Amino acid sequence: MHYLTKQNPKFNDIVEYFETLQLKESQLDLTSFLVMPVQRLPRYLLLLHTMLKYTHKSHPDYLRVTQAYDQLNALISRLNDKIDSTRGINARKLVQLAQSIEGADDKQPLVVANRILLREGVVDVKLERGSTTPKDAKPPHHHNAPYLFLFNDLLVYCDQAKKPKDGCPFCLLDVLNMSHINNVVCTEKVIHLYLRPAVSFAHNTFVVAKKPSAASQVDSRQASQSVSVFDWVLQPRNVEEKKLWEDAIMQQVKAQATATPAV
């Protein structure tokens, strides 16, 4: 792409015009669009992984699904060797994370084009009621050890499972869209993330329970679009960790503010 734009001024003008239009919509450049078909493959790999999880080994389709998974996995590896290695490694990392977080398949799909994992680790998370929080919303609580994943567009709050279910060491509790953060206030020990009051959010009803009641069940189509309705208070383990999390979060909040028009 770089070579073509340098050698062909007309093509360069077309690319610049296209990307100028996209700044108002997707904020993606042409290269990001061209690589999308390849980036969809890890999502199919995740789908096959889920099918294997719910297919009994005695079922006649188990072998076929296993073969399809292995062949697609090998294909992705070969493609990663021929394209941008950084994008390939990141895509596989997202697939691994999606496979390790219970609820990530249907509540919050993680394998998305241009999503990048920036930080992860043990961080105490407290969810507080804010100006956007519905009256009937109840924040989830971790039962074991809280764990946080920071992506370039999301914060994902999980509970570390004592006894991993289906090989998943984490259970999804809540998700915060970085573009919904209005203000970040840092004290000596905590990082307080306040939601934008002008935005109306979908009610998030993530629930952690061995046998959730019918009332707590969430339709997967609705849940996949759920976002946090709470202000977040983060308390890393020490001062050094807090500084690293603070810098990373501030950088992404500023990036989102630049890319997202004011509401």
PDB file of C-alpha atoms in Angstrom:
ATOM      1  CA  MET A   1       0.000   0.000   0.000  1.00  0.00           C
ATOM      2  CA  HIS A   2       2.815   2.414   0.889  1.00  0.00           C
ATOM      3  CA  TYR A   3       4.563   1.648  -2.401  1.00  0.00           C
ATOM      4  CA  LEU A   4       1.387   2.177  -4.475  1.00  0.00           C
ATOM      5  CA  THR A   5       0.517   5.513  -2.873  1.00  0.00           C
ATOM      6  CA  LYS A   6       4.066   6.763  -3.459  1.00  0.00           C
ATOM      7  CA  GLN A   7       4.228   5.611  -7.075  1.00  0.00           C
ATOM      8  CA  ASN A   8       0.696   6.564  -8.147  1.00  0.00           C
ATOM      9  CA  PRO A   9      -0.479  10.103  -7.207  1.00  0.00           C
ATOM     10  CA  LYS A  10      -4.043   9.473  -8.441  1.00  0.00           C
ATOM     11  CA  PHE A  11      -4.326   6.338  -6.329  1.00  0.00           C
ATOM     12  CA  ASN A  12      -2.925   8.270  -3.377  1.00  0.00           C
ATOM     13  CA  ASP A  13      -5.606  10.953  -3.845  1.00  0.00           C
ATOM     14  CA  ILE A  14      -8.333   8.282  -3.833  1.00  0.00           C
ATOM     15  CA  VAL A  15      -6.939   6.690  -0.677  1.00  0.00           C
ATOM     16  CA  GLU A  16      -6.713  10.045   1.097  1.00  0.00           C
ATOM     17  CA  TYR A  17     -10.282  10.938   0.088  1.00  0.00           C
ATOM     18  CA  PHE A  18     -11.568   7.555   1.309  1.00  0.00           C
ATOM     19  CA  GLU A  19      -9.749   7.833   4.646  1.00  0.00           C
ATOM     20  CA  THR A  20     -10.958  11.407   5.156  1.00  0.00           C
ATOM     21  CA  LEU A  21     -14.545  10.169   4.829  1.00  0.00           C
ATOM     22  CA  GLN A  22     -13.853   7.292   7.228  1.00  0.00           C
ATOM     23  CA  LEU A  23     -12.587   9.667   9.906  1.00  0.00           C
ATOM     24  CA  LYS A  24     -16.227  10.682  10.376  1.00  0.00           C
ATOM     25  CA  GLU A  25     -17.455   7.083  10.560  1.00  0.00           C
ATOM     26  CA  SER A  26     -15.211   4.120  11.394  1.00  0.00           C
ATOM     27  CA  GLN A  27     -11.877   5.909  12.016  1.00  0.00           C
ATOM     28  CA  LEU A  28     -10.232   3.109  10.016  1.00  0.00           C
ATOM     29  CA  ASP A  29      -7.685   3.506   7.235  1.00  0.00           C
ATOM     30  CA  LEU A  30      -7.785   1.563   3.956  1.00  0.00           C
ATOM     31  CA  THR A  31      -5.244  -1.004   5.160  1.00  0.00           C
ATOM     32  CA  SER A  32      -7.505  -1.845   8.096  1.00  0.00           C
ATOM     33  CA  PHE A  33     -10.406  -2.529   5.721  1.00  0.00           C
ATOM     34  CA  LEU A  34      -8.273  -4.691   3.434  1.00  0.00           C
ATOM     35  CA  VAL A  35      -7.129  -6.912   6.294  1.00  0.00           C
ATOM     36  CA  MET A  36     -10.669  -7.420   7.684  1.00  0.00           C
ATOM     37  CA  PRO A  37     -11.364 -10.660   5.735  1.00  0.00           C
ATOM     38  CA  VAL A  38      -8.255 -12.203   7.279  1.00  0.00           C
ATOM     39  CA  GLN A  39      -9.162 -10.935  10.729  1.00  0.00           C
ATOM     40  CA  ARG A  40     -12.531 -12.698  10.522  1.00  0.00           C
ATOM     41  CA  LEU A  41     -10.839 -16.087  10.471  1.00  0.00           C
ATOM     42  CA  PRO A  42      -9.999 -16.026  14.213  1.00  0.00           C
ATOM     43  CA  ARG A  43     -13.702 -15.471  14.891  1.00  0.00           C
ATOM     44  CA  TYR A  44     -14.555 -18.641  12.985  1.00  0.00           C
ATOM     45  CA  LEU A  45     -11.836 -20.422  14.957  1.00  0.00           C
ATOM     46  CA  LEU A  46     -13.502 -19.240  18.170  1.00  0.00           C
ATOM     47  CA  LEU A  47     -16.873 -20.468  16.877  1.00  0.00           C
ATOM     48  CA  LEU A  48     -15.429 -23.936  16.205  1.00  0.00           C
ATOM     49  CA  HIS A  49     -13.865 -23.928  19.673  1.00  0.00           C
ATOM     50  CA  THR A  50     -17.286 -23.211  21.183  1.00  0.00           C
ATOM     51  CA  MET A  51     -18.861 -25.974  19.082  1.00  0.00           C
ATOM     52  CA  LEU A  52     -16.270 -28.432  20.394  1.00  0.00           C
ATOM     53  CA  LYS A  53     -17.019 -27.371  23.948  1.00  0.00           C
ATOM     54  CA  TYR A  54     -20.694 -28.301  23.549  1.00  0.00           C
ATOM     55  CA  THR A  55     -20.257 -31.385  21.343  1.00  0.00           C
ATOM     56  CA  HIS A  56     -19.881 -34.700  23.153  1.00  0.00           C
ATOM     57  CA  LYS A  57     -16.839 -36.734  22.122  1.00  0.00           C
ATOM     58  CA  SER A  58     -19.086 -39.649  21.203  1.00  0.00           C
ATOM     59  CA  HIS A  59     -21.072 -37.516  18.758  1.00  0.00           C
ATOM     60  CA  PRO A  60     -20.338 -38.308  15.076  1.00  0.00           C
ATOM     61  CA  ASP A  61     -19.663 -34.631  14.352  1.00  0.00           C
ATOM     62  CA  TYR A  62     -17.002 -34.267  17.044  1.00  0.00           C
ATOM     63  CA  LEU A  63     -14.206 -35.589  14.816  1.00  0.00           C
ATOM     64  CA  ARG A  64     -15.285 -33.372  11.892  1.00  0.00           C
ATOM     65  CA  VAL A  65     -15.391 -30.261  14.045  1.00  0.00           C
ATOM     66  CA  THR A  66     -11.996 -31.136  15.524  1.00  0.00           C
ATOM     67  CA  GLN A  67     -10.518 -31.527  12.037  1.00  0.00           C
ATOM     68  CA  ALA A  68     -12.056 -28.245  10.900  1.00  0.00           C
ATOM     69  CA  TYR A  69     -10.625 -26.484  13.967  1.00  0.00           C
ATOM     70  CA  ASP A  70      -7.127 -27.906  13.394  1.00  0.00           C
ATOM     71  CA  GLN A  71      -7.154 -27.078   9.678  1.00  0.00           C
ATOM     72  CA  LEU A  72      -8.382 -23.509  10.233  1.00  0.00           C
ATOM     73  CA  ASN A  73      -5.835 -23.032  13.000  1.00  0.00           C
ATOM     74  CA  ALA A  74      -3.068 -24.148  10.637  1.00  0.00           C
ATOM     75  CA  LEU A  75      -4.379 -21.844   7.889  1.00  0.00           C
ATOM     76  CA  ILE A  76      -4.365 -18.848  10.232  1.00  0.00           C
ATOM     77  CA  SER A  77      -0.781 -19.633  11.223  1.00  0.00           C
ATOM     78  CA  ARG A  78       0.289 -19.713   7.568  1.00  0.00           C
ATOM     79  CA  LEU A  79      -1.504 -16.438   6.832  1.00  0.00           C
ATOM     80  CA  ASN A  80       0.085 -14.782   9.845  1.00  0.00           C
ATOM     81  CA  ASP A  81       3.495 -15.580   8.372  1.00  0.00           C
ATOM     82  CA  LYS A  82       2.587 -13.695   5.178  1.00  0.00           C
ATOM     83  CA  ILE A  83       0.879 -10.604   6.617  1.00  0.00           C
ATOM     84  CA  ASP A  84       1.708  -8.072   9.318  1.00  0.00           C
ATOM     85  CA  SER A  85       3.022 -10.264  12.117  1.00  0.00           C
ATOM     86  CA  THR A  86       1.856  -7.804  14.788  1.00  0.00           C
ATOM     87  CA  ARG A  87      -1.751  -7.970  13.589  1.00  0.00           C
ATOM     88  CA  GLY A  88      -1.593 -11.759  13.393  1.00  0.00           C
ATOM     89  CA  ILE A  89      -0.186 -12.155  16.890  1.00  0.00           C
ATOM     90  CA  ASN A  90      -2.773  -9.744  18.283  1.00  0.00           C
ATOM     91  CA  ALA A  91      -5.637 -11.598  16.572  1.00  0.00           C
ATOM     92  CA  ARG A  92      -4.520 -14.913  18.072  1.00  0.00           C
ATOM     93  CA  LYS A  93      -4.154 -13.278  21.475  1.00  0.00           C
ATOM     94  CA  LEU A  94      -7.766 -12.074  21.273  1.00  0.00           C
ATOM     95  CA  VAL A  95      -8.924 -15.586  20.394  1.00  0.00           C
ATOM     96  CA  GLN A  96      -7.035 -17.025  23.370  1.00  0.00           C
ATOM     97  CA  LEU A  97      -8.563 -14.440  25.688  1.00  0.00           C
ATOM     98  CA  ALA A  98     -12.066 -15.075  24.350  1.00  0.00           C
ATOM     99  CA  GLN A  99     -11.560 -18.778  25.026  1.00  0.00           C
ATOM    100  CA  SER A 100     -10.381 -18.099  28.589  1.00  0.00           C
ATOM    101  CA  ILE A 101     -13.204 -15.754  29.684  1.00  0.00           C
ATOM    102  CA  GLU A 102     -16.558 -17.356  30.449  1.00  0.00           C
ATOM    103  CA  GLY A 103     -19.310 -15.221  28.938  1.00  0.00           C
ATOM    104  CA  ALA A 104     -17.068 -13.481  26.407  1.00  0.00           C
ATOM    105  CA  ASP A 105     -18.572 -15.525  23.552  1.00  0.00           C
ATOM    106  CA  ASP A 106     -22.092 -14.150  23.877  1.00  0.00           C
ATOM    107  CA  LYS A 107     -22.030 -11.232  26.306  1.00  0.00           C
ATOM    108  CA  GLN A 108     -19.070  -9.310  24.922  1.00  0.00           C
ATOM    109  CA  PRO A 109     -17.353 -10.587  21.755  1.00  0.00           C
ATOM    110  CA  LEU A 110     -13.651  -9.781  22.078  1.00  0.00           C
ATOM    111  CA  VAL A 111     -12.437 -10.765  18.620  1.00  0.00           C
ATOM    112  CA  VAL A 112     -12.989  -7.492  16.788  1.00  0.00           C
ATOM    113  CA  ALA A 113     -10.923  -5.862  14.056  1.00  0.00           C
ATOM    114  CA  ASN A 114      -8.317  -3.380  15.355  1.00  0.00           C
ATOM    115  CA  ARG A 115      -8.871  -4.256  19.023  1.00  0.00           C
ATOM    116  CA  ILE A 116      -5.563  -4.452  20.889  1.00  0.00           C
ATOM    117  CA  LEU A 117      -4.807  -5.741  24.387  1.00  0.00           C
ATOM    118  CA  LEU A 118      -2.690  -3.147  26.227  1.00  0.00           C
ATOM    119  CA  ARG A 119      -2.555  -4.266  29.859  1.00  0.00           C
ATOM    120  CA  GLU A 120      -3.878  -6.955  32.161  1.00  0.00           C
ATOM    121  CA  GLY A 121      -3.503  -7.824  35.787  1.00  0.00           C
ATOM    122  CA  VAL A 122      -4.968  -8.014  39.279  1.00  0.00           C
ATOM    123  CA  VAL A 123      -6.746  -4.742  40.045  1.00  0.00           C
ATOM    124  CA  ASP A 124      -9.397  -4.225  42.710  1.00  0.00           C
ATOM    125  CA  VAL A 125     -12.515  -2.843  41.015  1.00  0.00           C
ATOM    126  CA  LYS A 126     -15.424  -1.123  42.733  1.00  0.00           C
ATOM    127  CA  LEU A 127     -18.505  -0.170  40.732  1.00  0.00           C
ATOM    128  CA  GLU A 128     -20.377   2.877  42.022  1.00  0.00           C
ATOM    129  CA  ARG A 129     -23.701   4.406  41.075  1.00  0.00           C
ATOM    130  CA  GLY A 130     -23.362   7.454  38.851  1.00  0.00           C
ATOM    131  CA  SER A 131     -25.615   9.956  37.134  1.00  0.00           C
ATOM    132  CA  THR A 132     -26.294   7.503  34.282  1.00  0.00           C
ATOM    133  CA  THR A 133     -27.003   4.451  36.463  1.00  0.00           C
ATOM    134  CA  PRO A 134     -30.593   3.106  36.281  1.00  0.00           C
ATOM    135  CA  LYS A 135     -32.319   2.815  39.673  1.00  0.00           C
ATOM    136  CA  ASP A 136     -32.726  -0.952  39.397  1.00  0.00           C
ATOM    137  CA  ALA A 137     -29.133  -1.646  38.292  1.00  0.00           C
ATOM    138  CA  LYS A 138     -27.095  -3.765  40.685  1.00  0.00           C
ATOM    139  CA  PRO A 139     -23.305  -3.941  40.302  1.00  0.00           C
ATOM    140  CA  PRO A 140     -21.687  -7.383  40.064  1.00  0.00           C
ATOM    141  CA  HIS A 141     -19.143  -8.384  42.690  1.00  0.00           C
ATOM    142  CA  HIS A 142     -16.135 -10.650  42.320  1.00  0.00           C
ATOM    143  CA  HIS A 143     -16.209 -13.781  44.442  1.00  0.00           C
ATOM    144  CA  ASN A 144     -12.529 -14.683  44.247  1.00  0.00           C
ATOM    145  CA  ALA A 145      -9.872 -12.374  42.786  1.00  0.00           C
ATOM    146  CA  PRO A 146     -10.631  -9.409  40.483  1.00  0.00           C
ATOM    147  CA  TYR A 147      -8.787  -9.240  37.178  1.00  0.00           C
ATOM    148  CA  LEU A 148      -8.783  -6.418  34.637  1.00  0.00           C
ATOM    149  CA  PHE A 149      -8.054  -6.337  30.909  1.00  0.00           C
ATOM    150  CA  LEU A 150      -7.409  -3.004  29.190  1.00  0.00           C
ATOM    151  CA  PHE A 151      -7.914  -2.832  25.426  1.00  0.00           C
ATOM    152  CA  ASN A 152      -7.629   0.218  23.224  1.00  0.00           C
ATOM    153  CA  ASP A 153     -11.438   0.537  23.294  1.00  0.00           C
ATOM    154  CA  LEU A 154     -12.622  -1.454  26.337  1.00  0.00           C
ATOM    155  CA  LEU A 155     -12.005  -2.217  29.985  1.00  0.00           C
ATOM    156  CA  VAL A 156     -13.058  -5.779  30.840  1.00  0.00           C
ATOM    157  CA  TYR A 157     -13.625  -6.658  34.504  1.00  0.00           C
ATOM    158  CA  CYS A 158     -13.423 -10.374  35.377  1.00  0.00           C
ATOM    159  CA  ASP A 159     -13.482 -12.728  38.317  1.00  0.00           C
ATOM    160  CA  GLN A 160     -10.731 -15.353  38.567  1.00  0.00           C
ATOM    161  CA  ALA A 161     -12.356 -18.748  38.975  1.00  0.00           C
ATOM    162  CA  LYS A 162     -11.138 -21.093  41.705  1.00  0.00           C
ATOM    163  CA  LYS A 163     -12.393 -24.029  39.657  1.00  0.00           C
ATOM    164  CA  PRO A 164     -12.250 -23.066  35.961  1.00  0.00           C
ATOM    165  CA  LYS A 165     -15.437 -24.004  34.101  1.00  0.00           C
ATOM    166  CA  ASP A 166     -14.909 -25.475  30.624  1.00  0.00           C
ATOM    167  CA  GLY A 167     -11.254 -24.490  30.859  1.00  0.00           C
ATOM    168  CA  CYS A 168     -12.092 -20.799  31.429  1.00  0.00           C
ATOM    169  CA  PRO A 169      -9.977 -19.289  34.245  1.00  0.00           C
ATOM    170  CA  PHE A 170     -11.995 -16.034  34.146  1.00  0.00           C
ATOM    171  CA  CYS A 171     -15.669 -15.107  34.379  1.00  0.00           C
ATOM    172  CA  LEU A 172     -16.910 -11.877  32.786  1.00  0.00           C
ATOM    173  CA  LEU A 173     -18.429  -9.378  35.238  1.00  0.00           C
ATOM    174  CA  ASP A 174     -18.651  -6.026  33.466  1.00  0.00           C
ATOM    175  CA  VAL A 175     -17.392  -4.091  30.439  1.00  0.00           C
ATOM    176  CA  LEU A 176     -16.641  -0.377  30.141  1.00  0.00           C
ATOM    177  CA  ASN A 177     -16.423   1.269  26.734  1.00  0.00           C
ATOM    178  CA  MET A 178     -13.501   3.719  26.773  1.00  0.00           C
ATOM    179  CA  SER A 179     -15.430   6.231  24.666  1.00  0.00           C
ATOM    180  CA  HIS A 180     -18.063   6.466  27.438  1.00  0.00           C
ATOM    181  CA  ILE A 181     -15.581   7.801  29.996  1.00  0.00           C
ATOM    182  CA  ASN A 182     -16.197  11.475  30.689  1.00  0.00           C
ATOM    183  CA  ASN A 183     -13.551  12.140  33.318  1.00  0.00           C
ATOM    184  CA  VAL A 184     -10.629  10.415  35.020  1.00  0.00           C
ATOM    185  CA  VAL A 185      -9.726  11.472  38.567  1.00  0.00           C
ATOM    186  CA  CYS A 186      -6.614   9.972  40.143  1.00  0.00           C
ATOM    187  CA  THR A 187      -5.792  10.056  43.841  1.00  0.00           C
ATOM    188  CA  GLU A 188      -2.849   8.557  45.678  1.00  0.00           C
ATOM    189  CA  LYS A 189      -4.250   5.018  45.552  1.00  0.00           C
ATOM    190  CA  VAL A 190      -7.198   4.864  43.156  1.00  0.00           C
ATOM    191  CA  ILE A 191      -8.247   5.754  39.610  1.00  0.00           C
ATOM    192  CA  HIS A 192     -11.853   6.955  39.384  1.00  0.00           C
ATOM    193  CA  LEU A 193     -13.553   6.647  35.990  1.00  0.00           C
ATOM    194  CA  TYR A 194     -16.739   8.714  35.561  1.00  0.00           C
ATOM    195  CA  LEU A 195     -19.192   8.000  32.739  1.00  0.00           C
ATOM    196  CA  ARG A 196     -20.409  10.667  30.366  1.00  0.00           C
ATOM    197  CA  PRO A 197     -23.751  11.960  31.759  1.00  0.00           C
ATOM    198  CA  ALA A 198     -25.114  12.920  28.323  1.00  0.00           C
ATOM    199  CA  VAL A 199     -25.050   9.358  27.007  1.00  0.00           C
ATOM    200  CA  SER A 200     -27.941   6.935  27.457  1.00  0.00           C
ATOM    201  CA  PHE A 201     -26.572   3.433  27.988  1.00  0.00           C
ATOM    202  CA  ALA A 202     -28.118   0.002  27.536  1.00  0.00           C
ATOM    203  CA  HIS A 203     -28.848  -1.598  30.900  1.00  0.00           C
ATOM    204  CA  ASN A 204     -26.026  -3.984  31.744  1.00  0.00           C
ATOM    205  CA  THR A 205     -27.175  -7.082  33.631  1.00  0.00           C
ATOM    206  CA  PHE A 206     -24.093  -9.284  33.804  1.00  0.00           C
ATOM    207  CA  VAL A 207     -24.651 -11.804  36.590  1.00  0.00           C
ATOM    208  CA  VAL A 208     -22.263 -14.311  38.151  1.00  0.00           C
ATOM    209  CA  ALA A 209     -24.172 -17.249  39.606  1.00  0.00           C
ATOM    210  CA  LYS A 210     -24.012 -21.014  39.395  1.00  0.00           C
ATOM    211  CA  LYS A 211     -27.763 -21.240  38.761  1.00  0.00           C
ATOM    212  CA  PRO A 212     -29.073 -17.821  37.666  1.00  0.00           C
ATOM    213  CA  SER A 213     -32.804 -17.301  37.903  1.00  0.00           C
ATOM    214  CA  ALA A 214     -34.941 -16.844  34.818  1.00  0.00           C
ATOM    215  CA  ALA A 215     -35.216 -13.137  35.622  1.00  0.00           C
ATOM    216  CA  SER A 216     -31.453 -12.735  35.494  1.00  0.00           C
ATOM    217  CA  GLN A 217     -31.045 -14.371  32.111  1.00  0.00           C
ATOM    218  CA  VAL A 218     -30.104 -11.967  29.344  1.00  0.00           C
ATOM    219  CA  ASP A 219     -30.804 -12.503  25.667  1.00  0.00           C
ATOM    220  CA  SER A 220     -27.403 -12.915  23.992  1.00  0.00           C
ATOM    221  CA  ARG A 221     -28.217 -10.394  21.276  1.00  0.00           C
ATOM    222  CA  GLN A 222     -29.002  -7.775  23.904  1.00  0.00           C
ATOM    223  CA  ALA A 223     -26.098  -8.739  26.135  1.00  0.00           C
ATOM    224  CA  SER A 224     -23.563  -8.508  23.317  1.00  0.00           C
ATOM    225  CA  GLN A 225     -24.326  -4.791  23.135  1.00  0.00           C
ATOM    226  CA  SER A 226     -24.413  -4.216  26.892  1.00  0.00           C
ATOM    227  CA  VAL A 227     -22.041  -1.722  28.438  1.00  0.00           C
ATOM    228  CA  SER A 228     -21.391  -0.653  31.991  1.00  0.00           C
ATOM    229  CA  VAL A 229     -23.820   1.762  33.628  1.00  0.00           C
ATOM    230  CA  PHE A 230     -21.580   2.330  36.654  1.00  0.00           C
ATOM    231  CA  ASP A 231     -18.670   4.599  37.510  1.00  0.00           C
ATOM    232  CA  TRP A 232     -15.527   2.531  38.070  1.00  0.00           C
ATOM    233  CA  VAL A 233     -12.992   2.883  40.901  1.00  0.00           C
ATOM    234  CA  LEU A 234      -9.746   1.026  40.238  1.00  0.00           C
ATOM    235  CA  GLN A 235      -7.167   0.263  42.920  1.00  0.00           C
ATOM    236  CA  PRO A 236      -3.994  -1.414  41.593  1.00  0.00           C
ATOM    237  CA  ARG A 237      -1.736  -3.377  43.919  1.00  0.00           C
ATOM    238  CA  ASN A 238       0.946  -0.719  44.435  1.00  0.00           C
ATOM    239  CA  VAL A 239       2.065   2.771  43.417  1.00  0.00           C
ATOM    240  CA  GLU A 240       4.119   1.533  40.467  1.00  0.00           C
ATOM    241  CA  GLU A 241       1.235  -0.517  39.089  1.00  0.00           C
ATOM    242  CA  LYS A 242      -1.155   2.400  39.583  1.00  0.00           C
ATOM    243  CA  LYS A 243       1.104   4.674  37.531  1.00  0.00           C
ATOM    244  CA  LEU A 244       1.248   2.180  34.654  1.00  0.00           C
ATOM    245  CA  TRP A 245      -2.540   1.683  34.634  1.00  0.00           C
ATOM    246  CA  GLU A 246      -3.155   5.420  34.983  1.00  0.00           C
ATOM    247  CA  ASP A 247      -0.909   6.316  32.020  1.00  0.00           C
ATOM    248  CA  ALA A 248      -2.373   3.586  29.803  1.00  0.00           C
ATOM    249  CA  ILE A 249      -5.980   4.519  30.599  1.00  0.00           C
ATOM    250  CA  MET A 250      -5.400   8.260  30.176  1.00  0.00           C
ATOM    251  CA  GLN A 251      -3.780   7.668  26.802  1.00  0.00           C
ATOM    252  CA  GLN A 252      -6.746   5.659  25.521  1.00  0.00           C
ATOM    253  CA  VAL A 253      -9.335   8.068  26.933  1.00  0.00           C
ATOM    254  CA  LYS A 254      -7.621  10.926  25.094  1.00  0.00           C
ATOM    255  CA  ALA A 255      -7.455   8.860  21.907  1.00  0.00           C
ATOM    256  CA  GLN A 256     -11.171   8.034  22.138  1.00  0.00           C
ATOM    257  CA  ALA A 257     -12.046  11.671  22.814  1.00  0.00           C
ATOM    258  CA  THR A 258     -10.167  12.666  19.665  1.00  0.00           C
ATOM    259  CA  ALA A 259     -11.837  10.009  17.534  1.00  0.00           C
ATOM    260  CA  THR A 260     -15.380  10.298  18.946  1.00  0.00           C
ATOM    261  CA  PRO A 261     -17.478  13.413  18.248  1.00  0.00           C
ATOM    262  CA  ALA A 262     -18.836  15.156  21.317  1.00  0.00           C
ATOM    263  CA  VAL A 263     -22.409  14.213  22.284  1.00  0.00           C
TER     264      VAL A 263
END
